[in-house]
Amino acid sequence: MLPLPGVDALAHSRRLAERIAERMAAAGGWLSFAEYMQLALYAPGLGYYSAGANKFGAAGDFVTAPMISPLFARCCARRFIDWLTGQKAHEVLEFGPGTGQFAAEALGVLSSGDSPLQHYRLLEVSADLRARQQQLLASTAAGKIKLDWLDSLPKDFAGIVFANEILDALPCERFVVRGGELWRLGVGLAPDGLSAARFEWRVRPADGTCADDDEFRMTAARLFKKTDSKGKVAIGDRFPEGYCGEWQPSLAAWFAAIAVAMTRGAVLIADYGLPRGQLLHPQRMAGSLRCHYRHQAHGDPFIYPGLCDITAWIDFTAVAEAATQADFQISGFTTQAGFLLGAGIDQQLALATVGLDPTDPRHIALARGARTLLLPGEMGEAVKFMLLTREVAVADQAFGMALNVAPGAPSAPVLDPAFSLQDLRSSLWAPQC
Ligand SMILES: C[S@@+](CC[C@H](N)C(=O)[O-])C[C@H]1O[C@@H](n2cnc3c(N)ncnc32)[C@H](O)[C@@H]1O
């Protein structure tokens, strides 16, 4: 049973539901799930991320790695220093900084003597979260580093782009298997006679009656590599009847936009997800769509629209494909545990606990946070890290050395230490069953 929202929160959710219902009526009574999710999370002034509700921490709906332990940001920041030094670049751009805690902690490391960072940039779609980040970072000693908040991607960016738990919040398309074909799992208005708008799942074939049915079929054919003579996505008996799944239609556009903005550098992505062969596995019958409300995970995205977070796991093979198309190289893919261990979380923990007795609550909290980040049953395996690099091998041999190409031997890849402990790149291309 989910906790009941307060009166104001419920009124807010009803206003958003009415906005969605209006859009649905204008579209003929059916919305794709991606359109619904876009509105539920990002409708101006009303969506979960656009409006002012408390999302993070004990009083919110979920916690993320930077909130679990400062060691997360410190490990990333140490790698940023090496990568920036290698490519003689001076900028970091963080996508969706949430509470701003990653930036606050990372800036502690990035303002140290050996760091070449000059400019830390934050791109946040939520005005409310941006205000909270500004408040938190106003009291952070950033030293010589300039901070700024962007409304859109910059031009001629050279440096590191970082995105933690951003891609799983991109609107996703849903499908269901009906008679060996993929049908669209979208949203309609529930006929329950109540005045407030309530939604329910509505299934329809991608038969061309909706403007984006063609796009759905093309993506499905690419993911499942199978169309019949009429262009329908026929998957035979590979997936059981009723099998559901998701994909993020805007991934390619996301990378294309970064590719336009970035002259050279690296994109580091951390997110819940799997390679396609494991994500779209016949045994994962119900897909990975998850909603969060007051620290309870549930599977109904139509409960309290605007008050619940909605996410879906990332197909990292699709990320790799989108990134390759945008001229990035796949320079690393590993689990969160692999990345953090390779980036020296043990040394960071030792540093942070110097002089503290093991029974000291601060010592206990740091050790507990590290365990949550690393353990396979917690975040250690579910979250993956992917490093995508651009123009580094040709633009700068030194950056190549730091990332993936040994100096003087551009054809012999050398992985960054944070990705060499557990190199999972080959799993991206493992065949689907
Ligand atoms: C799950 S939170 C993750 C926050 C933060 N990265 C962390 O690790 O705590 C998602 C964040 O991404 C932001 N966001 C969502 N879509 C975005 C986009 N297209 N561009 C920039 N930020 C976005 C949200 O407002 C929110 O701050």
Tab-separated table of C-alpha atoms and ligand atoms in Angstrom:
chain	number	residue	atom	x	y	z
A	1	MET	CA	0.000	0.000	0.000
A	2	LEU	CA	1.490	3.370	-1.008
A	3	PRO	CA	1.355	6.258	1.471
A	4	LEU	CA	-1.464	8.707	0.709
A	5	PRO	CA	-0.299	12.082	-0.670
A	6	GLY	CA	-1.395	15.305	1.030
A	7	VAL	CA	-4.324	17.377	-0.265
A	8	ASP	CA	-2.131	19.831	-2.218
A	9	ALA	CA	-0.079	17.055	-3.781
A	10	LEU	CA	-3.245	15.234	-4.869
A	11	ALA	CA	-4.652	18.426	-6.395
A	12	HIS	CA	-1.369	18.914	-8.248
A	13	SER	CA	-1.501	15.353	-9.572
A	14	ARG	CA	-5.111	15.857	-10.762
A	15	ARG	CA	-4.136	19.014	-12.639
A	16	LEU	CA	-1.407	17.101	-14.442
A	17	ALA	CA	-3.771	14.187	-15.170
A	18	GLU	CA	-6.228	16.641	-16.721
A	19	ARG	CA	-3.441	18.155	-18.844
A	20	ILE	CA	-2.501	14.651	-20.054
A	21	ALA	CA	-6.160	13.784	-20.718
A	22	GLU	CA	-6.527	16.930	-22.864
A	23	ARG	CA	-3.471	15.963	-24.891
A	24	MET	CA	-4.833	12.439	-25.234
A	25	ALA	CA	-8.223	13.695	-26.464
A	26	ALA	CA	-6.495	15.922	-29.026
A	27	ALA	CA	-4.511	12.879	-30.234
A	28	GLY	CA	-7.679	10.801	-30.742
A	29	GLY	CA	-7.836	8.995	-27.367
A	30	TRP	CA	-4.488	7.152	-27.334
A	31	LEU	CA	-0.954	8.233	-26.349
A	32	SER	CA	2.244	6.250	-26.735
A	33	PHE	CA	3.817	5.446	-23.401
A	34	ALA	CA	6.788	7.676	-24.304
A	35	GLU	CA	4.430	10.669	-24.729
A	36	TYR	CA	2.686	9.858	-21.452
A	37	MET	CA	6.016	9.545	-19.613
A	38	GLN	CA	7.294	12.782	-21.174
A	39	LEU	CA	4.258	14.623	-19.763
A	40	ALA	CA	4.235	12.815	-16.402
A	41	LEU	CA	7.900	13.698	-15.789
A	42	TYR	CA	8.458	16.900	-17.742
A	43	ALA	CA	5.155	18.770	-18.434
A	44	PRO	CA	6.066	22.419	-17.737
A	45	GLY	CA	5.245	23.382	-14.138
A	46	LEU	CA	3.489	20.078	-13.418
A	47	GLY	CA	5.695	17.087	-14.342
A	48	TYR	CA	7.576	15.127	-11.687
A	49	TYR	CA	10.927	16.701	-12.586
A	50	SER	CA	9.579	20.101	-13.657
A	51	ALA	CA	7.619	20.860	-10.485
A	52	GLY	CA	8.799	21.454	-6.937
A	53	ALA	CA	8.092	18.226	-5.020
A	54	ASN	CA	10.888	16.769	-2.885
A	55	LYS	CA	12.211	13.802	-4.858
A	56	PHE	CA	15.523	12.891	-3.256
A	57	GLY	CA	16.566	11.592	0.132
A	58	ALA	CA	14.693	10.419	3.216
A	59	ALA	CA	11.769	12.825	2.679
A	60	GLY	CA	11.610	12.094	-1.069
A	61	ASP	CA	11.110	9.050	-3.270
A	62	PHE	CA	14.579	7.599	-3.914
A	63	VAL	CA	18.297	7.999	-3.264
A	64	THR	CA	21.085	7.961	-5.828
A	65	ALA	CA	24.744	6.956	-5.550
A	66	PRO	CA	26.104	10.463	-4.789
A	67	MET	CA	23.718	10.631	-1.828
A	68	ILE	CA	24.656	7.176	-0.581
A	69	SER	CA	28.356	7.923	-0.280
A	70	PRO	CA	30.778	10.796	-0.991
A	71	LEU	CA	33.226	8.126	-2.217
A	72	PHE	CA	31.220	7.783	-5.444
A	73	ALA	CA	31.910	11.367	-6.556
A	74	ARG	CA	35.495	11.292	-5.273
A	75	CYS	CA	36.326	8.192	-7.354
A	76	CYS	CA	34.785	9.744	-10.490
A	77	ALA	CA	36.536	13.063	-9.878
A	78	ARG	CA	39.939	11.334	-9.591
A	79	ARG	CA	39.387	9.769	-13.016
A	80	PHE	CA	38.229	13.151	-14.419
A	81	ILE	CA	41.534	14.728	-13.352
A	82	ASP	CA	43.555	12.112	-15.266
A	83	TRP	CA	41.341	12.325	-18.353
A	84	LEU	CA	41.337	16.143	-18.420
A	85	THR	CA	45.093	16.246	-17.901
A	86	GLY	CA	45.604	13.747	-20.693
A	87	GLN	CA	43.577	15.738	-23.202
A	88	LYS	CA	44.656	19.183	-21.943
A	89	ALA	CA	40.987	20.071	-21.412
A	90	HIS	CA	39.478	22.155	-18.632
A	91	GLU	CA	35.715	21.557	-18.525
A	92	VAL	CA	33.236	19.142	-16.970
A	93	LEU	CA	29.546	19.185	-17.869
A	94	GLU	CA	27.149	17.358	-15.564
A	95	PHE	CA	23.737	16.372	-16.898
A	96	GLY	CA	20.808	16.403	-14.447
A	97	PRO	CA	22.734	17.085	-11.227
A	98	GLY	CA	19.678	16.395	-8.987
A	99	THR	CA	20.473	17.613	-5.471
A	100	GLY	CA	23.907	18.892	-6.597
A	101	GLN	CA	25.624	16.516	-4.177
A	102	PHE	CA	27.816	14.893	-6.843
A	103	ALA	CA	29.088	18.315	-7.951
A	104	ALA	CA	29.675	19.464	-4.364
A	105	GLU	CA	31.742	16.403	-3.511
A	106	ALA	CA	33.544	16.166	-6.877
A	107	LEU	CA	34.525	19.844	-6.709
A	108	GLY	CA	36.336	19.130	-3.446
A	109	VAL	CA	38.671	16.822	-5.404
A	110	LEU	CA	38.634	18.808	-8.654
A	111	SER	CA	39.805	21.991	-6.933
A	112	SER	CA	42.960	20.289	-5.656
A	113	GLY	CA	46.448	21.278	-6.854
A	114	ASP	CA	46.860	18.664	-9.617
A	115	SER	CA	43.496	19.313	-11.274
A	116	PRO	CA	43.373	21.180	-14.615
A	117	LEU	CA	39.618	21.861	-14.236
A	118	GLN	CA	38.624	25.486	-14.772
A	119	HIS	CA	34.939	25.295	-15.556
A	120	TYR	CA	32.170	23.057	-14.078
A	121	ARG	CA	28.899	23.313	-15.971
A	122	LEU	CA	25.502	21.975	-14.935
A	123	LEU	CA	22.573	21.251	-17.247
A	124	GLU	CA	19.306	20.796	-15.368
A	125	VAL	CA	15.769	20.756	-16.812
A	126	SER	CA	14.072	21.370	-13.472
A	127	ALA	CA	13.994	25.007	-12.275
A	128	ASP	CA	13.331	23.826	-8.737
A	129	LEU	CA	16.319	21.445	-8.702
A	130	ARG	CA	18.518	24.090	-10.291
A	131	ALA	CA	17.679	26.480	-7.422
A	132	ARG	CA	18.555	23.762	-4.885
A	133	GLN	CA	21.852	23.038	-6.650
A	134	GLN	CA	22.722	26.740	-6.640
A	135	GLN	CA	21.991	26.949	-2.942
A	136	LEU	CA	24.130	23.916	-2.102
A	137	LEU	CA	27.032	24.871	-4.357
A	138	ALA	CA	27.080	28.498	-3.137
A	139	SER	CA	28.604	27.163	0.074
A	140	THR	CA	31.035	24.807	-1.689
A	141	ALA	CA	34.629	25.914	-1.940
A	142	ALA	CA	35.155	25.600	-5.698
A	143	GLY	CA	38.377	27.647	-5.569
A	144	LYS	CA	39.410	28.898	-8.992
A	145	ILE	CA	36.742	26.826	-10.752
A	146	LYS	CA	33.965	28.722	-12.500
A	147	LEU	CA	30.462	27.260	-12.090
A	148	ASP	CA	27.578	27.879	-14.450
A	149	TRP	CA	24.111	26.512	-15.190
A	150	LEU	CA	23.172	25.949	-18.815
A	151	ASP	CA	19.784	25.919	-20.545
A	152	SER	CA	21.124	23.960	-23.479
A	153	LEU	CA	24.304	22.269	-24.602
A	154	PRO	CA	27.297	24.575	-25.132
A	155	LYS	CA	29.285	24.959	-28.356
A	156	ASP	CA	32.861	23.723	-28.891
A	157	PHE	CA	32.885	21.754	-25.658
A	158	ALA	CA	36.146	19.915	-24.880
A	159	GLY	CA	36.182	17.871	-21.708
A	160	ILE	CA	34.098	15.374	-19.753
A	161	VAL	CA	30.306	14.976	-19.910
A	162	PHE	CA	28.927	13.078	-16.918
A	163	ALA	CA	25.409	11.642	-16.608
A	164	ASN	CA	24.383	9.588	-13.566
A	165	GLU	CA	20.855	8.144	-13.681
A	166	ILE	CA	19.770	10.408	-16.533
A	167	LEU	CA	19.123	7.980	-19.377
A	168	ASP	CA	16.769	5.815	-17.306
A	169	ALA	CA	14.582	8.921	-16.897
A	170	LEU	CA	14.286	9.437	-20.676
A	171	PRO	CA	10.752	8.677	-21.911
A	172	CYS	CA	10.470	5.065	-23.043
A	173	GLU	CA	8.310	3.282	-25.594
A	174	ARG	CA	6.629	0.061	-24.410
A	175	PHE	CA	5.687	-3.029	-26.388
A	176	VAL	CA	3.876	-6.286	-25.778
A	177	VAL	CA	4.023	-9.545	-27.775
A	178	ARG	CA	0.691	-10.508	-29.346
A	179	GLY	CA	0.495	-13.532	-31.643
A	180	GLY	CA	4.232	-13.446	-32.429
A	181	GLU	CA	4.216	-9.720	-33.250
A	182	LEU	CA	5.164	-6.591	-31.334
A	183	TRP	CA	2.194	-4.377	-30.465
A	184	ARG	CA	2.344	-0.931	-28.939
A	185	LEU	CA	1.553	-0.642	-25.260
A	186	GLY	CA	0.203	2.865	-24.878
A	187	VAL	CA	-2.196	4.775	-22.681
A	188	GLY	CA	-5.946	5.485	-22.752
A	189	LEU	CA	-8.494	7.017	-20.404
A	190	ALA	CA	-10.057	4.519	-17.962
A	191	PRO	CA	-13.858	4.391	-18.352
A	192	ASP	CA	-14.596	4.495	-14.624
A	193	GLY	CA	-17.053	7.390	-14.718
A	194	LEU	CA	-15.099	9.476	-12.189
A	195	SER	CA	-14.581	13.159	-12.900
A	196	ALA	CA	-10.785	12.975	-12.341
A	197	ALA	CA	-8.822	11.606	-15.308
A	198	ARG	CA	-7.566	8.050	-14.724
A	199	PHE	CA	-5.414	6.139	-17.145
A	200	GLU	CA	-4.988	2.532	-18.199
A	201	TRP	CA	-2.882	0.481	-20.613
A	202	ARG	CA	-4.208	0.301	-24.189
A	203	VAL	CA	-2.691	-2.092	-26.689
A	204	ARG	CA	-2.787	-1.573	-30.440
A	205	PRO	CA	-0.898	-2.905	-33.448
A	206	ALA	CA	1.638	-0.598	-35.074
A	207	ASP	CA	-0.529	-0.607	-38.196
A	208	GLY	CA	0.178	2.891	-39.495
A	209	THR	CA	-2.878	4.629	-38.028
A	210	CYS	CA	-0.627	6.647	-35.688
A	211	ALA	CA	1.964	9.007	-37.118
A	212	ASP	CA	4.873	7.348	-35.306
A	213	ASP	CA	3.909	3.702	-35.985
A	214	ASP	CA	6.566	3.546	-38.717
A	215	GLU	CA	9.229	4.701	-36.303
A	216	PHE	CA	8.068	2.064	-33.789
A	217	ARG	CA	8.306	-0.668	-36.435
A	218	MET	CA	11.719	0.460	-37.607
A	219	THR	CA	13.156	0.542	-34.086
A	220	ALA	CA	11.572	-2.799	-33.216
A	221	ALA	CA	12.982	-4.376	-36.375
A	222	ARG	CA	16.428	-3.037	-35.547
A	223	LEU	CA	16.300	-4.300	-31.955
A	224	PHE	CA	14.839	-7.698	-32.803
A	225	LYS	CA	16.337	-7.940	-36.307
A	226	LYS	CA	13.202	-9.528	-37.706
A	227	THR	CA	10.407	-8.326	-39.981
A	228	ASP	CA	7.981	-10.399	-42.051
A	229	SER	CA	7.131	-9.845	-45.720
A	230	LYS	CA	4.577	-7.148	-44.803
A	231	GLY	CA	7.107	-5.200	-42.692
A	232	LYS	CA	5.512	-6.308	-39.396
A	233	VAL	CA	7.908	-7.089	-36.574
A	234	ALA	CA	7.468	-10.843	-36.356
A	235	ILE	CA	9.457	-12.458	-33.601
A	236	GLY	CA	8.046	-15.974	-33.988
A	237	ASP	CA	8.104	-18.030	-30.822
A	238	ARG	CA	11.287	-16.492	-29.410
A	239	PHE	CA	9.317	-14.453	-26.896
A	240	PRO	CA	6.233	-15.738	-25.041
A	241	GLU	CA	2.790	-14.246	-25.547
A	242	GLY	CA	2.340	-11.229	-23.247
A	243	TYR	CA	6.094	-10.495	-23.073
A	244	CYS	CA	6.656	-6.749	-22.373
A	245	GLY	CA	9.658	-4.518	-22.813
A	246	GLU	CA	10.805	-0.950	-23.316
A	247	TRP	CA	13.257	1.154	-25.284
A	248	GLN	CA	14.235	4.829	-25.182
A	249	PRO	CA	13.451	6.420	-28.586
A	250	SER	CA	15.429	9.598	-27.837
A	251	LEU	CA	18.816	7.970	-27.150
A	252	ALA	CA	20.136	8.597	-30.649
A	253	ALA	CA	19.064	12.268	-30.550
A	254	TRP	CA	20.669	12.647	-27.113
A	255	PHE	CA	24.029	11.475	-28.447
A	256	ALA	CA	23.717	13.364	-31.689
A	257	ALA	CA	23.215	16.595	-29.704
A	258	ILE	CA	26.277	15.898	-27.544
A	259	ALA	CA	28.293	15.054	-30.646
A	260	VAL	CA	27.421	18.455	-32.135
A	261	ALA	CA	28.379	20.220	-28.892
A	262	MET	CA	31.631	18.343	-28.286
A	263	THR	CA	34.827	18.833	-30.244
A	264	ARG	CA	36.730	16.228	-28.235
A	265	GLY	CA	36.459	14.517	-24.919
A	266	ALA	CA	34.608	11.769	-23.125
A	267	VAL	CA	31.097	10.964	-21.961
A	268	LEU	CA	30.798	8.928	-18.770
A	269	ILE	CA	27.398	7.327	-18.260
A	270	ALA	CA	26.283	5.546	-15.104
A	271	ASP	CA	22.855	3.973	-15.085
A	272	TYR	CA	20.716	0.950	-14.307
A	273	GLY	CA	20.787	-1.347	-17.313
A	274	LEU	CA	22.078	-4.350	-19.211
A	275	PRO	CA	23.380	-5.314	-22.645
A	276	ARG	CA	20.447	-5.994	-24.994
A	277	GLY	CA	20.882	-9.788	-25.009
A	278	GLN	CA	20.261	-9.800	-21.263
A	279	LEU	CA	17.705	-6.985	-21.051
A	280	LEU	CA	15.436	-8.293	-23.808
A	281	HIS	CA	15.690	-11.852	-22.554
A	282	PRO	CA	12.600	-14.076	-22.874
A	283	GLN	CA	12.575	-14.649	-19.132
A	284	ARG	CA	12.211	-10.936	-18.298
A	285	MET	CA	8.492	-11.101	-19.072
A	286	ALA	CA	7.385	-7.795	-17.554
A	287	GLY	CA	10.156	-5.489	-18.782
A	288	SER	CA	11.938	-3.126	-16.414
A	289	LEU	CA	9.523	-0.206	-15.972
A	290	ARG	CA	9.640	0.948	-12.347
A	291	CYS	CA	8.002	3.801	-10.451
A	292	HIS	CA	9.115	5.206	-7.099
A	293	TYR	CA	7.028	6.946	-4.489
A	294	ARG	CA	8.237	7.588	-0.933
A	295	HIS	CA	10.872	4.833	-1.231
A	296	GLN	CA	8.396	2.226	-2.417
A	297	ALA	CA	8.947	0.755	-5.865
A	298	HIS	CA	5.827	-0.129	-7.815
A	299	GLY	CA	4.907	-0.966	-11.387
A	300	ASP	CA	1.897	1.278	-12.060
A	301	PRO	CA	2.863	4.520	-13.834
A	302	PHE	CA	-0.747	5.755	-13.695
A	303	ILE	CA	-0.833	6.110	-9.899
A	304	TYR	CA	-0.400	9.751	-8.826
A	305	PRO	CA	1.006	11.134	-12.102
A	306	GLY	CA	3.505	13.888	-11.326
A	307	LEU	CA	4.176	12.564	-7.820
A	308	CYS	CA	5.992	9.339	-8.765
A	309	ASP	CA	9.281	8.894	-10.555
A	310	ILE	CA	9.109	6.627	-13.618
A	311	THR	CA	12.199	4.833	-14.939
A	312	ALA	CA	13.153	1.964	-17.226
A	313	TRP	CA	16.465	0.140	-17.451
A	314	ILE	CA	18.843	1.089	-20.213
A	315	ASP	CA	19.722	-1.121	-23.160
A	316	PHE	CA	23.482	-0.467	-23.159
A	317	THR	CA	23.816	-2.035	-26.587
A	318	ALA	CA	21.478	0.702	-27.845
A	319	VAL	CA	23.625	3.294	-26.040
A	320	ALA	CA	26.737	1.874	-27.722
A	321	GLU	CA	24.993	1.922	-31.129
A	322	ALA	CA	23.744	5.500	-30.684
A	323	ALA	CA	27.169	6.631	-29.494
A	324	THR	CA	28.994	4.893	-32.356
A	325	GLN	CA	26.623	6.487	-34.841
A	326	ALA	CA	27.514	9.869	-33.321
A	327	ASP	CA	31.240	9.081	-33.826
A	328	PHE	CA	32.105	8.076	-30.287
A	329	GLN	CA	34.282	5.090	-29.456
A	330	ILE	CA	33.222	2.601	-26.803
A	331	SER	CA	36.221	2.956	-24.521
A	332	GLY	CA	34.865	1.099	-21.521
A	333	PHE	CA	31.875	-0.816	-20.171
A	334	THR	CA	31.754	-2.324	-16.715
A	335	THR	CA	29.678	-2.627	-13.560
A	336	GLN	CA	29.561	0.102	-10.935
A	337	ALA	CA	31.554	-2.190	-8.612
A	338	GLY	CA	34.161	-2.763	-11.354
A	339	PHE	CA	34.461	0.976	-12.032
A	340	LEU	CA	34.706	2.051	-8.395
A	341	LEU	CA	37.194	-0.657	-7.454
A	342	GLY	CA	39.295	0.182	-10.521
A	343	ALA	CA	39.057	3.869	-9.625
A	344	GLY	CA	40.424	3.185	-6.144
A	345	ILE	CA	37.396	3.272	-3.824
A	346	ASP	CA	39.419	1.322	-1.254
A	347	GLN	CA	42.041	4.084	-1.170
A	348	GLN	CA	39.333	6.750	-0.991
A	349	LEU	CA	37.730	4.909	1.938
A	350	ALA	CA	41.083	4.615	3.691
A	351	LEU	CA	41.722	8.348	3.187
A	352	ALA	CA	38.259	9.331	4.407
A	353	THR	CA	38.570	7.260	7.572
A	354	VAL	CA	42.111	8.254	8.579
A	355	GLY	CA	42.163	8.835	12.345
A	356	LEU	CA	38.612	7.505	12.833
A	357	ASP	CA	37.979	4.578	15.153
A	358	PRO	CA	36.105	1.738	13.368
A	359	THR	CA	33.296	2.172	15.888
A	360	ASP	CA	32.980	5.889	15.079
A	361	PRO	CA	29.552	6.496	13.435
A	362	ARG	CA	31.280	8.381	10.584
A	363	HIS	CA	33.518	5.376	9.904
A	364	ILE	CA	30.517	3.033	10.023
A	365	ALA	CA	28.515	5.268	7.663
A	366	LEU	CA	31.373	5.451	5.135
A	367	ALA	CA	31.909	1.674	5.204
A	368	ARG	CA	28.163	1.049	4.868
A	369	GLY	CA	27.898	3.477	1.938
A	370	ALA	CA	30.803	1.757	0.159
A	371	ARG	CA	29.106	-1.616	0.614
A	372	THR	CA	25.823	-0.326	-0.856
A	373	LEU	CA	27.676	1.021	-3.888
A	374	LEU	CA	29.649	-2.210	-4.389
A	375	LEU	CA	27.601	-5.226	-3.367
A	376	PRO	CA	26.067	-7.218	-6.245
A	377	GLY	CA	22.697	-7.416	-4.485
A	378	GLU	CA	22.665	-3.614	-3.986
A	379	MET	CA	23.951	-1.255	-6.708
A	380	GLY	CA	27.248	-2.953	-7.587
A	381	GLU	CA	26.021	-4.957	-10.579
A	382	ALA	CA	22.695	-3.391	-11.531
A	383	VAL	CA	24.350	-0.060	-12.357
A	384	LYS	CA	26.760	-0.029	-15.300
A	385	PHE	CA	29.385	2.502	-16.317
A	386	MET	CA	30.108	3.243	-19.962
A	387	LEU	CA	32.892	5.482	-21.245
A	388	LEU	CA	32.510	6.974	-24.719
A	389	THR	CA	35.329	8.975	-26.245
A	390	ARG	CA	35.528	11.270	-29.214
A	391	GLU	CA	38.382	12.462	-31.345
A	392	VAL	CA	40.815	11.541	-28.612
A	393	ALA	CA	43.036	9.142	-30.493
A	394	VAL	CA	43.639	11.565	-33.334
A	395	ALA	CA	43.313	14.850	-31.492
A	396	ASP	CA	45.593	14.101	-28.613
A	397	GLN	CA	47.905	11.183	-28.029
A	398	ALA	CA	48.174	12.000	-24.332
A	399	PHE	CA	44.422	11.666	-23.821
A	400	GLY	CA	44.558	8.465	-25.823
A	401	MET	CA	47.105	7.157	-23.367
A	402	ALA	CA	44.862	8.026	-20.435
A	403	LEU	CA	41.863	6.408	-22.064
A	404	ASN	CA	42.244	3.806	-24.685
A	405	VAL	CA	45.191	4.116	-26.984
A	406	ALA	CA	48.837	3.602	-26.029
A	407	PRO	CA	51.184	6.314	-27.325
A	408	GLY	CA	52.855	5.283	-30.542
A	409	ALA	CA	50.590	2.244	-30.849
A	410	PRO	CA	47.168	3.559	-31.768
A	411	SER	CA	45.967	0.135	-32.784
A	412	ALA	CA	46.695	-1.459	-29.393
A	413	PRO	CA	43.930	-0.432	-27.010
A	414	VAL	CA	44.845	0.082	-23.359
A	415	LEU	CA	41.867	0.453	-21.084
A	416	ASP	CA	41.573	3.084	-18.406
A	417	PRO	CA	42.191	1.449	-14.984
A	418	ALA	CA	38.586	2.016	-13.956
A	419	PHE	CA	37.444	-0.127	-16.883
A	420	SER	CA	40.187	-2.743	-17.078
A	421	LEU	CA	39.318	-4.681	-13.917
A	422	GLN	CA	36.165	-6.020	-15.548
A	423	ASP	CA	35.914	-5.273	-19.280
A	424	LEU	CA	32.341	-6.169	-20.307
A	425	ARG	CA	32.354	-4.648	-23.790
A	426	SER	CA	32.058	-7.980	-25.576
A	427	SER	CA	28.749	-8.618	-23.744
A	428	LEU	CA	27.263	-5.675	-25.663
A	429	TRP	CA	27.376	-7.671	-28.876
A	430	ALA	CA	26.456	-11.104	-27.479
A	431	PRO	CA	23.617	-12.562	-29.571
A	432	GLN	CA	20.037	-12.397	-28.349
A	433	CYS	CA	18.405	-15.734	-27.773
B	1	LIG	C1	17.257	10.402	-11.161
B	1	LIG	S1	17.752	12.043	-11.142
B	1	LIG	C2	19.506	11.872	-11.027
B	1	LIG	C3	20.119	13.034	-10.357
B	1	LIG	C4	21.634	13.020	-10.178
B	1	LIG	N1	22.343	12.808	-11.409
B	1	LIG	C5	22.072	12.051	-9.113
B	1	LIG	O1	22.787	11.130	-9.442
B	1	LIG	O2	21.668	12.223	-7.970
B	1	LIG	C6	17.512	12.644	-12.757
B	1	LIG	C7	17.955	14.095	-12.954
B	1	LIG	O3	18.016	14.374	-14.357
B	1	LIG	C8	17.363	15.583	-14.644
B	1	LIG	N2	17.005	15.458	-16.066
B	1	LIG	C9	16.100	14.649	-16.613
B	1	LIG	N3	16.112	14.763	-17.956
B	1	LIG	C10	17.095	15.635	-18.262
B	1	LIG	C11	17.607	16.175	-19.475
B	1	LIG	N4	17.096	15.818	-20.653
B	1	LIG	N5	18.610	17.062	-19.403
B	1	LIG	C12	19.141	17.425	-18.219
B	1	LIG	N6	18.689	16.956	-17.034
B	1	LIG	C13	17.679	16.086	-17.060
B	1	LIG	C14	16.283	15.644	-13.602
B	1	LIG	O4	15.744	16.900	-13.411
B	1	LIG	C15	17.080	15.147	-12.379
B	1	LIG	O5	17.902	16.160	-11.849
